[in-house]
Coordinates of C-alpha atoms in Angstrom, one line a residue:
X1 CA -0.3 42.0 -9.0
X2 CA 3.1 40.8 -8.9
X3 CA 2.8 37.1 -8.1
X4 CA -0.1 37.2 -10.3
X5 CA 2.4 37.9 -13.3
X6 CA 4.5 35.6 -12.4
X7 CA 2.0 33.0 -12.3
X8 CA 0.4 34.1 -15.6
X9 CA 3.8 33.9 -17.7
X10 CA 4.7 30.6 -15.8
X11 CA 2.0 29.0 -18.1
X12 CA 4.1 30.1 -21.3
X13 CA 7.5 29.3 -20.5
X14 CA 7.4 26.1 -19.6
X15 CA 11.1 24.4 -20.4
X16 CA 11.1 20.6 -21.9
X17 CA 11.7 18.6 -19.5
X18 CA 13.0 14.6 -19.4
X19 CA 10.5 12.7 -17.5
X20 CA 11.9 9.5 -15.9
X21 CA 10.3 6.3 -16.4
X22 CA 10.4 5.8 -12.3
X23 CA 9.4 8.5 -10.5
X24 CA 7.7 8.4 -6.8
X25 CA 5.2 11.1 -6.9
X26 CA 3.1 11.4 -4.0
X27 CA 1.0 14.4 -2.1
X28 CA 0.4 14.6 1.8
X29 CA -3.6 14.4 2.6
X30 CA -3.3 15.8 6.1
X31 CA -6.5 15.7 8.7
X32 CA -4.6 17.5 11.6
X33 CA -5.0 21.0 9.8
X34 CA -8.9 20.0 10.4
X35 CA -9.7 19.9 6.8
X36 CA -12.6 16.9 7.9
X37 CA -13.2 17.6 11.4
X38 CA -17.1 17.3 11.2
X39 CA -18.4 17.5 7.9
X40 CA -19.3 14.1 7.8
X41 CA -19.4 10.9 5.9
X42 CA -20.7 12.1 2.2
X43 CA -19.1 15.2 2.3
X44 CA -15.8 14.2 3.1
X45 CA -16.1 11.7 0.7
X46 CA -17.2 13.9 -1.9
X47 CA -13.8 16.0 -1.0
X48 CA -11.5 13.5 -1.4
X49 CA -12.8 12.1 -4.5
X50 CA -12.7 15.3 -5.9
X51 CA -8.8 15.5 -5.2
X52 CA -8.0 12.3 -6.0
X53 CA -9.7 12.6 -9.3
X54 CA -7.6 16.0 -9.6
X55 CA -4.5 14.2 -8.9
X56 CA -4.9 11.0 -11.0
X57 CA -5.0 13.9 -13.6
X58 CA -1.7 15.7 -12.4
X59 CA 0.0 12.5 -12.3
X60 CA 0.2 11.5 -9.3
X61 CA 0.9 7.7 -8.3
X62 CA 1.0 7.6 -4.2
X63 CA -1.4 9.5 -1.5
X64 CA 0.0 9.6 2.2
X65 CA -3.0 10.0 4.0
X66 CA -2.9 10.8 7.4
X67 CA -4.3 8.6 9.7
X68 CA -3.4 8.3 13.2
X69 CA -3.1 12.3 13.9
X70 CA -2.8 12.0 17.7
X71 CA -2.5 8.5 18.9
X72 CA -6.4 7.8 17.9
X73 CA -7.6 6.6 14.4
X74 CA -9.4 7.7 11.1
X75 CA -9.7 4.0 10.4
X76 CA -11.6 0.8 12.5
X77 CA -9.5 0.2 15.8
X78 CA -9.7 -1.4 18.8
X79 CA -6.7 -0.1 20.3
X80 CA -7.2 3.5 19.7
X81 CA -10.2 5.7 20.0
X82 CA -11.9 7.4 16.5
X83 CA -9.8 10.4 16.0
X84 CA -11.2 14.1 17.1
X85 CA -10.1 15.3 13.5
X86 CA -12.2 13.2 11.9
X87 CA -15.8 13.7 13.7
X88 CA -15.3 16.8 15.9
X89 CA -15.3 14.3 19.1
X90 CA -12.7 11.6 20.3
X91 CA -13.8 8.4 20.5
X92 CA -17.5 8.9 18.4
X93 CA -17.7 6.9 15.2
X94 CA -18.5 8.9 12.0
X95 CA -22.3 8.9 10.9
X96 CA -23.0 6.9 9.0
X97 CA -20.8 4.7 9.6
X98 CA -17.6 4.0 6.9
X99 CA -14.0 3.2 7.7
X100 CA -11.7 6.1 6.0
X101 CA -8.4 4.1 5.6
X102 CA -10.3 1.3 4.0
X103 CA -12.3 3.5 1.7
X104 CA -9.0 5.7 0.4
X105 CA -7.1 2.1 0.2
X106 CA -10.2 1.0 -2.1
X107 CA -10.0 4.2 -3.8
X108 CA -6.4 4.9 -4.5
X109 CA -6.7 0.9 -6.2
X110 CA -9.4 1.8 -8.1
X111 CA -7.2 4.7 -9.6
X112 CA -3.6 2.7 -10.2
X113 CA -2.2 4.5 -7.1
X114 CA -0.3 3.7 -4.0
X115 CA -1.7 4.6 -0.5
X116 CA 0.6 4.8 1.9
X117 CA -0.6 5.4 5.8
X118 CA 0.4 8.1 7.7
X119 CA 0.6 7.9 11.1
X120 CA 2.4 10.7 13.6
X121 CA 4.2 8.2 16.2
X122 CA 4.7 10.0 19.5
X123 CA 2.3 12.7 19.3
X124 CA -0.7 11.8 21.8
X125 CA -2.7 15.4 21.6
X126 CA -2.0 18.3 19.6
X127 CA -2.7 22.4 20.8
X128 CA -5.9 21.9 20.2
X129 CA -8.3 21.7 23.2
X130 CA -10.9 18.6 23.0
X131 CA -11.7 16.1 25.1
X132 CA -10.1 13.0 25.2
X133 CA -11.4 9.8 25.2
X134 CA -11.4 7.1 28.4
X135 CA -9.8 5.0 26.1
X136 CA -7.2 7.2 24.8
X137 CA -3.3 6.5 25.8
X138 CA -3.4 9.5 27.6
X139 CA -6.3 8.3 30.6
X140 CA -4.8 5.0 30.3
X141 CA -1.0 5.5 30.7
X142 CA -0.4 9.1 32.0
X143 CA 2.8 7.9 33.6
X144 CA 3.9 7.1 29.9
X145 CA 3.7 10.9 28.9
X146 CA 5.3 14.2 29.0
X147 CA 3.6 17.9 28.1
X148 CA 6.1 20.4 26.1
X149 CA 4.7 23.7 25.2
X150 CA 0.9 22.8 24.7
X151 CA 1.5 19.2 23.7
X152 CA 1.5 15.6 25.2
X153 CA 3.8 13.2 23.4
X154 CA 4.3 9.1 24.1
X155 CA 8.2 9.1 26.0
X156 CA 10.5 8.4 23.6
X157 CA 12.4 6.8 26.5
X158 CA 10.2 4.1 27.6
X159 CA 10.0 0.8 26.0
X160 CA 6.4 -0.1 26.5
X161 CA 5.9 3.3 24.1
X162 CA 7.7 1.5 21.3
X163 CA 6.3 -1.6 21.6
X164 CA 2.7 0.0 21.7
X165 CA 3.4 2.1 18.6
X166 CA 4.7 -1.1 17.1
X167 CA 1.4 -3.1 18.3
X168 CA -0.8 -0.1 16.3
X169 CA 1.2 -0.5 13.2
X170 CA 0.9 -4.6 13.0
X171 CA -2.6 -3.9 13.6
X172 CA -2.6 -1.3 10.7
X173 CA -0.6 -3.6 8.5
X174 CA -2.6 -6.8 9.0
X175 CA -6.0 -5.7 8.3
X176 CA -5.4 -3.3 5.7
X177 CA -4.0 -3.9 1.9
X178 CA -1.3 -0.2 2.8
X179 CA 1.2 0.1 0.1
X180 CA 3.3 2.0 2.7
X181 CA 3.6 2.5 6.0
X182 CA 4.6 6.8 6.4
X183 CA 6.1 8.7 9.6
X184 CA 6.9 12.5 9.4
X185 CA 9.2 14.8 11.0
X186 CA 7.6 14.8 14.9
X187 CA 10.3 13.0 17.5
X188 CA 11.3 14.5 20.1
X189 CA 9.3 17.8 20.2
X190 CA 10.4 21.1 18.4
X191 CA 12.4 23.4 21.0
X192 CA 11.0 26.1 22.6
X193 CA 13.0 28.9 23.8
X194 CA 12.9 28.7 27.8
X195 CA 11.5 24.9 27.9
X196 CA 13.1 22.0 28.5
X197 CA 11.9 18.4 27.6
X198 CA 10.9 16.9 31.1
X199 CA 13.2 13.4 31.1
X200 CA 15.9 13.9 33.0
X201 CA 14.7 11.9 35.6
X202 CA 14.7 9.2 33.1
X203 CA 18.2 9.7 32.3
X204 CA 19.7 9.9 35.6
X205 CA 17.8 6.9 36.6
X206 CA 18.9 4.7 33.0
X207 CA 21.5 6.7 30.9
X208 CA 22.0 3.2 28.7
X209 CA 25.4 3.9 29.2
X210 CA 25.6 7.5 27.5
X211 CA 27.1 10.7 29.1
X212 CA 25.2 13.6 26.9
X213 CA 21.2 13.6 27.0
X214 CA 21.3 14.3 23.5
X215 CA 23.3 10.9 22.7
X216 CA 21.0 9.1 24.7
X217 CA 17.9 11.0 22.8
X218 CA 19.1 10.0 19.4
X219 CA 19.4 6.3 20.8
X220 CA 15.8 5.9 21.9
X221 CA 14.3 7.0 18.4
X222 CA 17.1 5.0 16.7
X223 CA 15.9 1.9 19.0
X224 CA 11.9 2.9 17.8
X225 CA 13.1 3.7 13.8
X226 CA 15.1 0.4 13.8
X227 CA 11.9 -1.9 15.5
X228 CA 9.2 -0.1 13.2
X229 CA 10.9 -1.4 10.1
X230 CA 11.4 -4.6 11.3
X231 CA 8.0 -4.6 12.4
X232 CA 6.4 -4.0 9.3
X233 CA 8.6 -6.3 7.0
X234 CA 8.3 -9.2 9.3
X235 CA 4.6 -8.4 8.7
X236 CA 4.3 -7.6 4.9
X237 CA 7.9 -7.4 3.2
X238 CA 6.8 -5.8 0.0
X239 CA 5.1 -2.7 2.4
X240 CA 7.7 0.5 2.0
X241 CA 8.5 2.5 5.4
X242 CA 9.2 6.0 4.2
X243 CA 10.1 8.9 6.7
X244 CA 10.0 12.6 6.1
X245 CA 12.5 14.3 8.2
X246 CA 13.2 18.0 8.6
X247 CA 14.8 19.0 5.8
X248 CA 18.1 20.3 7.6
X249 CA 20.1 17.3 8.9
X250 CA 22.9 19.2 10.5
X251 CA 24.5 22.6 9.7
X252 CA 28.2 23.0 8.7
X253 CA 29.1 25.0 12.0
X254 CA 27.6 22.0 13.6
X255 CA 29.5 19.5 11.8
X256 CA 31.6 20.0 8.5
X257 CA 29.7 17.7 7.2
X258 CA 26.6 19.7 7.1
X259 CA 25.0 21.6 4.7
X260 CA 26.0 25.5 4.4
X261 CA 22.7 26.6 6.4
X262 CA 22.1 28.4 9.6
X263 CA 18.6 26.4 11.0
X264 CA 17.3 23.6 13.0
X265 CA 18.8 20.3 13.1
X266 CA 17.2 17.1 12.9
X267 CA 20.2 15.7 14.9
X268 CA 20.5 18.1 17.7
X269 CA 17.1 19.8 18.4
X270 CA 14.9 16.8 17.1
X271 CA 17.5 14.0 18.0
X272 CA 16.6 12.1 14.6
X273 CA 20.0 10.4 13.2
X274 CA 18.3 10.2 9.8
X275 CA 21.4 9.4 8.0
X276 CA 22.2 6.5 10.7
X277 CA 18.6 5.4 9.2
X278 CA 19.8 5.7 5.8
X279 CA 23.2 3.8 6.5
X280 CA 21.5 1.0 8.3
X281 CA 18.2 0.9 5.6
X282 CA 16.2 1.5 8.8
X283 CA 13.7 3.0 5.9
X284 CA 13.2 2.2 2.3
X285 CA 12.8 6.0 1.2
X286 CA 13.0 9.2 2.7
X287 CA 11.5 12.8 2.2
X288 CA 13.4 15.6 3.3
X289 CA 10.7 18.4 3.8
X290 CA 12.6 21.0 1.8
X291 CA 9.6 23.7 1.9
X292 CA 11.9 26.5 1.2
X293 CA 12.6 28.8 -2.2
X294 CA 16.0 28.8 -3.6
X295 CA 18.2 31.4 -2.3
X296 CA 16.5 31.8 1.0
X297 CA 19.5 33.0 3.3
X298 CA 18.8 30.5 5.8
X299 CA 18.2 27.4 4.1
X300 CA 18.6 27.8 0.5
X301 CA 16.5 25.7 -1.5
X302 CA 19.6 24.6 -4.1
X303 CA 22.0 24.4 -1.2
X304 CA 19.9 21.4 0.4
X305 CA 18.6 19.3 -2.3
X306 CA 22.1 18.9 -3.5
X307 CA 23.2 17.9 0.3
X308 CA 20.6 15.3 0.3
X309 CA 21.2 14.0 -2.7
X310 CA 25.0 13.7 -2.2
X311 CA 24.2 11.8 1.7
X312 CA 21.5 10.3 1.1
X313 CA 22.3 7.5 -1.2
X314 CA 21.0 4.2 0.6
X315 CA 17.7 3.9 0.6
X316 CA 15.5 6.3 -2.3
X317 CA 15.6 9.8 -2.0
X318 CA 12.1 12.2 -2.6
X319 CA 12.1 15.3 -2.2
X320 CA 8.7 17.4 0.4
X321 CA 7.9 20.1 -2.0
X322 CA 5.7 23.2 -0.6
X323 CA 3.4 24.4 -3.4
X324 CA 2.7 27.3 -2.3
X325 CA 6.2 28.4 -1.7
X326 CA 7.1 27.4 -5.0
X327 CA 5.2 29.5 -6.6
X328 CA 5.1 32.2 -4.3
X329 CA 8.6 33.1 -5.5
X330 CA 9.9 34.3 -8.9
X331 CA 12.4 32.6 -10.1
X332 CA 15.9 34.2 -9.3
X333 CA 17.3 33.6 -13.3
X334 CA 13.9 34.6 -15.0
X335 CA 11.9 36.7 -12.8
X336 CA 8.8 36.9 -15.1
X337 CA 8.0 33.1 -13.8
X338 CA 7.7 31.0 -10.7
X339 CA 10.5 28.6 -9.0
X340 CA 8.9 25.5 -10.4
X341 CA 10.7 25.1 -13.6
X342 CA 14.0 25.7 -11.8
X343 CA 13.6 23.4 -8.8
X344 CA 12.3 20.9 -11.1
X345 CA 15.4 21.4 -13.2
X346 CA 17.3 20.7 -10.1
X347 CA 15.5 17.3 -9.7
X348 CA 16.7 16.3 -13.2
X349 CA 20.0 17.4 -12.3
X350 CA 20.4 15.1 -9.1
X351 CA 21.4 11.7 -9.5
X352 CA 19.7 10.2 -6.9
X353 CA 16.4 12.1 -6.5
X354 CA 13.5 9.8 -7.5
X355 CA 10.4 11.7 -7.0
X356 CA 8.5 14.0 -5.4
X357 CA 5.7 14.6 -2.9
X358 CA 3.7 17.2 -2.6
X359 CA 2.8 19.5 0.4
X360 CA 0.0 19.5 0.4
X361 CA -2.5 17.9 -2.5
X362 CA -5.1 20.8 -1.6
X363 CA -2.8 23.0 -3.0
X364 CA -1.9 21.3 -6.0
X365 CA -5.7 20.5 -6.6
X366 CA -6.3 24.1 -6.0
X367 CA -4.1 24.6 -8.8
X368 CA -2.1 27.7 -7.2
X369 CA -0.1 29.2 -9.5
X370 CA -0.9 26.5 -11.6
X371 CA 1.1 23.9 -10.1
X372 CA -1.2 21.6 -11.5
X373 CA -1.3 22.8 -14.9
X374 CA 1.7 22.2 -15.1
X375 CA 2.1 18.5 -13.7
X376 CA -0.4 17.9 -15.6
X377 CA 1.4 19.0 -19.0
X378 CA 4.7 19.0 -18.2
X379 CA 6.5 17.4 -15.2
X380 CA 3.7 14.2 -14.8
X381 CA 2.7 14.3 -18.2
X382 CA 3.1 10.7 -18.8
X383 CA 2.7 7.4 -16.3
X384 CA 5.7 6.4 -14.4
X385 CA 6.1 3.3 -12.5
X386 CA 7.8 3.3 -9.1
X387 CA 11.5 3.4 -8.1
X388 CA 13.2 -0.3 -8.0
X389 CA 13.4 -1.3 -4.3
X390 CA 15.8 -4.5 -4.6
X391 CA 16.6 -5.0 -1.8
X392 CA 13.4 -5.4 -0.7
X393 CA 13.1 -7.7 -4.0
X394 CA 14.6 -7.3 -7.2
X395 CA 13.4 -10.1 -9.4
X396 CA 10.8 -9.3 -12.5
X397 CA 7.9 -11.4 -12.8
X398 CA 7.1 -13.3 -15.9
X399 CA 5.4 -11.7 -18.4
X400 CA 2.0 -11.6 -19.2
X401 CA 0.1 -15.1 -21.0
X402 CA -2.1 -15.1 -23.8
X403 CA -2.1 -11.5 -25.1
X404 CA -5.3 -11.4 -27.6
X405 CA -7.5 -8.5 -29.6
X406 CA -10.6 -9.2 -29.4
X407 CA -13.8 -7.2 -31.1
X408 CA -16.7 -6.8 -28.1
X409 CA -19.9 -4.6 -29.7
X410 CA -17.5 -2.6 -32.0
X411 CA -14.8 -2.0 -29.4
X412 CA -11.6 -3.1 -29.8
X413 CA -9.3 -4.7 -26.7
X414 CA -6.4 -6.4 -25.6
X415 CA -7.1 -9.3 -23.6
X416 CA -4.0 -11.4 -21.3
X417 CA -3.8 -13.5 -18.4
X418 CA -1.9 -13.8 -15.6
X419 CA 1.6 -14.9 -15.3
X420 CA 2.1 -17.9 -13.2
X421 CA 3.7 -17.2 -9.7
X422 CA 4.5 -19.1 -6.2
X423 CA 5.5 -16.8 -3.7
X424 CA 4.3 -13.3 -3.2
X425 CA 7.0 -11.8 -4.8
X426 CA 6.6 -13.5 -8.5
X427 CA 2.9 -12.2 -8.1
X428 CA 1.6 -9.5 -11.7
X429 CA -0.3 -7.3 -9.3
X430 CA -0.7 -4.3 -12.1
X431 CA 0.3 -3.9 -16.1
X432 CA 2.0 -1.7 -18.5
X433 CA 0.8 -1.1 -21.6
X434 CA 2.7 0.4 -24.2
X435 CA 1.9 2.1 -28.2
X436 CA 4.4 1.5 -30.7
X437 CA 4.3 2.7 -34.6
X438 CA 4.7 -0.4 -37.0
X439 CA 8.3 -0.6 -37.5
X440 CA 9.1 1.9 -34.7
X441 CA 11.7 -0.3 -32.4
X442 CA 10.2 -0.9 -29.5
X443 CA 12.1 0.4 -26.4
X444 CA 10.4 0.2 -23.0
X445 CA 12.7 3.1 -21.4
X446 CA 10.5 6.0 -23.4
X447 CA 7.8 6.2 -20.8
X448 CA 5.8 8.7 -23.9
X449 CA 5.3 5.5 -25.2
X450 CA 3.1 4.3 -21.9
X451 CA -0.3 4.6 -22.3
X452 CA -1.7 3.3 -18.5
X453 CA -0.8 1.1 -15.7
X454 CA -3.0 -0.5 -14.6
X455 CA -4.6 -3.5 -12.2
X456 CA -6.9 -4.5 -14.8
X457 CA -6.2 -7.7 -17.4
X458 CA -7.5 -5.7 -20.1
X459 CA -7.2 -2.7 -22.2
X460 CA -9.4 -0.9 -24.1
X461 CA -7.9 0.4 -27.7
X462 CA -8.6 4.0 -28.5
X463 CA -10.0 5.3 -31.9
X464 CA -6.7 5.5 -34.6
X465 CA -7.2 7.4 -37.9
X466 CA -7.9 4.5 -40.4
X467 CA -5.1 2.4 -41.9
X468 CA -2.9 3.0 -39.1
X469 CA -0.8 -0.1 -37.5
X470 CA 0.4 0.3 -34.2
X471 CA 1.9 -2.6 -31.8
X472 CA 0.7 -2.5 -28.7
X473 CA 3.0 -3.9 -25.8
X474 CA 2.1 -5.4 -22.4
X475 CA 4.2 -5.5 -19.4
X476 CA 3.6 -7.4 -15.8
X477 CA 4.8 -5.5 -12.6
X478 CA 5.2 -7.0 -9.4
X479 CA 4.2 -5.5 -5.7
X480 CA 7.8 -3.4 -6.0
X481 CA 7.1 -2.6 -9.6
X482 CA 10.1 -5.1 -10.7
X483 CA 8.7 -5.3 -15.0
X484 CA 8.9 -8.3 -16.6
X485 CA 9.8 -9.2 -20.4
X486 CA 7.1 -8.1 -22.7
X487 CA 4.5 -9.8 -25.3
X488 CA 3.0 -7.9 -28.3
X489 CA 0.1 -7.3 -30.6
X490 CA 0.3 -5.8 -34.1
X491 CA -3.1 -3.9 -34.6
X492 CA -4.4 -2.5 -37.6
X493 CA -7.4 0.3 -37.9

């Protein structure tokens, strides 16, 4: 009865809050939790048009889709078998036959958002029991793997485990149009109490010159980090590598420079140097998983997202939101409501915090505690266009050509062309358009004043109450959503 209070009064104290122009704001589509396993082609596509259509209306503008769970694929691939979590059976194509990652890419398009793909790097077979394929890395290269606790996880240690994870994602990248390519928080393996990780042996017999294990640890994912990026920009520049660490990078009794939290470390127990990554822009954003409520005694909510924000400064900083935490929890100030208005208020607060993503986009299509509701009306009320990347390019296009209104069978719409371009990077791959009251100045920071984004070289003009005149402004965005200088249309109803 409690929580449903709280999620009752949440709808009606709702604070104003300053939307950004650019904001990232992305939700997890997971298959490892076996949300597909088996229910075939129409079905699941059925489901994930239904959430896509349910976060196109939140306001979401990336999906990270999982698709490479366990070192096998929910998209075409001749290097690794068709994944267990998509048809119940490693290694059997889905019937009848499609080709997820193509159909989300196409889909994701078709709805003016980003797809990034999601793949789990050294993971090569989950708890789960199933069969595995002949093909699978596993039968192929047992000498390449270790067990820990259940699982069976590609050797951090060995080169040829690098290069192979590199050789999946060029494949990835060259046959498919990904906006991004996604890893999450799974190196080394979580610790278990009682179990070590079985490479000593490696060690001893190659120590690369280190004296700890755990130095030498953090050096073979730095070696794989600093080759994946390189990897996919050599491949596709303009494709972002974003990677969600554990949202606890070190505590202060660990190093001073840690946050003022008492839990696992992505340095120590995970050996991922994340802000090495960041220092080196081995990654072009990153997602700290912070899944916990503010004020939890362990890892407080507040205490982390203004760590991150403070060490976290060279590439662009998101922030892994759990939605069903969130509003699990009343809010510590205001007890009659949720803690989404008051993380959300720490978000505005943080200087370098650019957007968000969501675990998991069930839950925010669900609409639990309406998390949703309030994207929807609140928080991703209006478009936003993506966070600058310049250093992966930082030049605008030019703007759009021959901006017209035409009249087609009684409806009224704004026609353009193309700007010219050369190289990939001068290339209009999506508009703005903006709405303007005659005389209103017109100032492309408001983003209430956007009225789509889109891929489209057209714009349909809804109804106005007669005699109004409105200016309607168009925008070009490049791959990196760099916005050019803008061209304009006085309408009148």
């Amino acid at each position: 009865m409690r929580n449903i209070l709280i999620t009752l009064l949440s709808l009606v104290t709702i604070t104003a809050f300053a939307q950004p122009k650019r904001e990232f704001r992305g939700a997890w589509i997971q298959c490892v939790n076996g949300q597909f396993k088996g229910i075939g082609t129409a079905t699941m596509q059925k489901t994930l048009t239904y959430q896509l259509d349910e976060l196109q209306k939140d306001g979401c503008n990336a999906i990270i889709f999982q698709v490479r769970p366990e070192c096998d694929a929910l998209y075409e691939s001749q290097l690794e078998p068709w994944s267990y979590y998509l048809t119940g059976e490693q290694g059997r194509a889905p019937q009848p036959y499609w080709d997820p990652l193509a159909w989300m890419i196409e889909q994701c398009h078709k709805r003016d958002m980003e797809l990034h793909a999601w793949i789990n790097p050294y993971r090569a077979k989950t708890k789960v029991a199933h069969a595995t394929a002949s093909t699978h890395v596993i039968n192929r290269y047992p000498e390449r793997c270790f067990e820990y606790d259940g699982l069976t996880l590609l050797n951090p240690a060995i080169k040829e485990n690098r290069d192979y994870i590199c050789e999946v994602v060029s494949d990835i990248l060259t046959r498919y149009d990904v906006d991004g390519l996604h890893i999450d928080d799974y190196f080394y393996p979580y610790p278990v109490a009682g179990v070590d990780i079985p490479d000593e042996a490696f060690f001893k017999a190659d120590d690369g010159g280190y004296t700890e294990i755990g130095d030498w640890r953090r050096q073979n994912v730095n070696l794989f980090i600093e080759q994946l990026y390189k990897t996919v920009h050599d491949i596709k520049p303009w494709v972002k590598v974003g990677i969600s660490p554990f949202g606890i990078y070190r505590n202060k009794k660990s190093d001073p420079n840690g946050s003022r939290t008492n839990g696992l470390q992505n340095y120590d127990q995970l050996y991922a140097d994340v802000l090495l990554w960041d220092g080196n822009r081995w990654m072009d954003y990153c997602v700290p998983q912070l899944y916990w409520e503010i004020g939890n005694k362990a890892a407080d909510y507040e205490e982390l997202i203004r760590w991150w924000d403070s060490h976290c400064n060279n590439t662009n900083l998101y922030i892994g939101e759990d939605v069903e935490r969130t509003v699990k929890y009343a809010d510590r100030n205001n007890p009659d409501r949720n803690q989404l208005p008051a993380k959300m208020a720490l978000h505005e607060e943080q200087p370098h915090v650019q957007g968000t993503v969501l675990w998991y986009a069930k839950a925010a299509v669900d609409n639990i505690g309406n998390y949703g509701t309030s994207l929807r009306n609140n928080y991703w009320r209006y478009p936003a266009l993506m966070p600058a990347m310049p250093w992966i390019d930082g030049d605008a296009p030019k703007k759009p050509r021959k901006l017209k209104l035409m009249d087609i069978d009684g409806q009224r719409m704004l026609f353009w062309t193309a700007p010219k371009s050369k190289k990939w990077s001068d290339d209009a791959v999506k508009y703005v358009i903006y709405c303007f009251q005659k005389g209103e100045k017109i100032h492309l920071d408001d983003p209430s004043k956007i009225v789509a984004i889109t891929s489209n070289t057209f714009y349909e003009l809804p109804a106005a109450a007669p005699d109004s005149r409105l200016v309607y402004v168009v925008t070009a965005l490049d791959r990196l959503h760099n916005e050019s200088d803008y061209v304009k249309k006085k309408v009148r109803f």
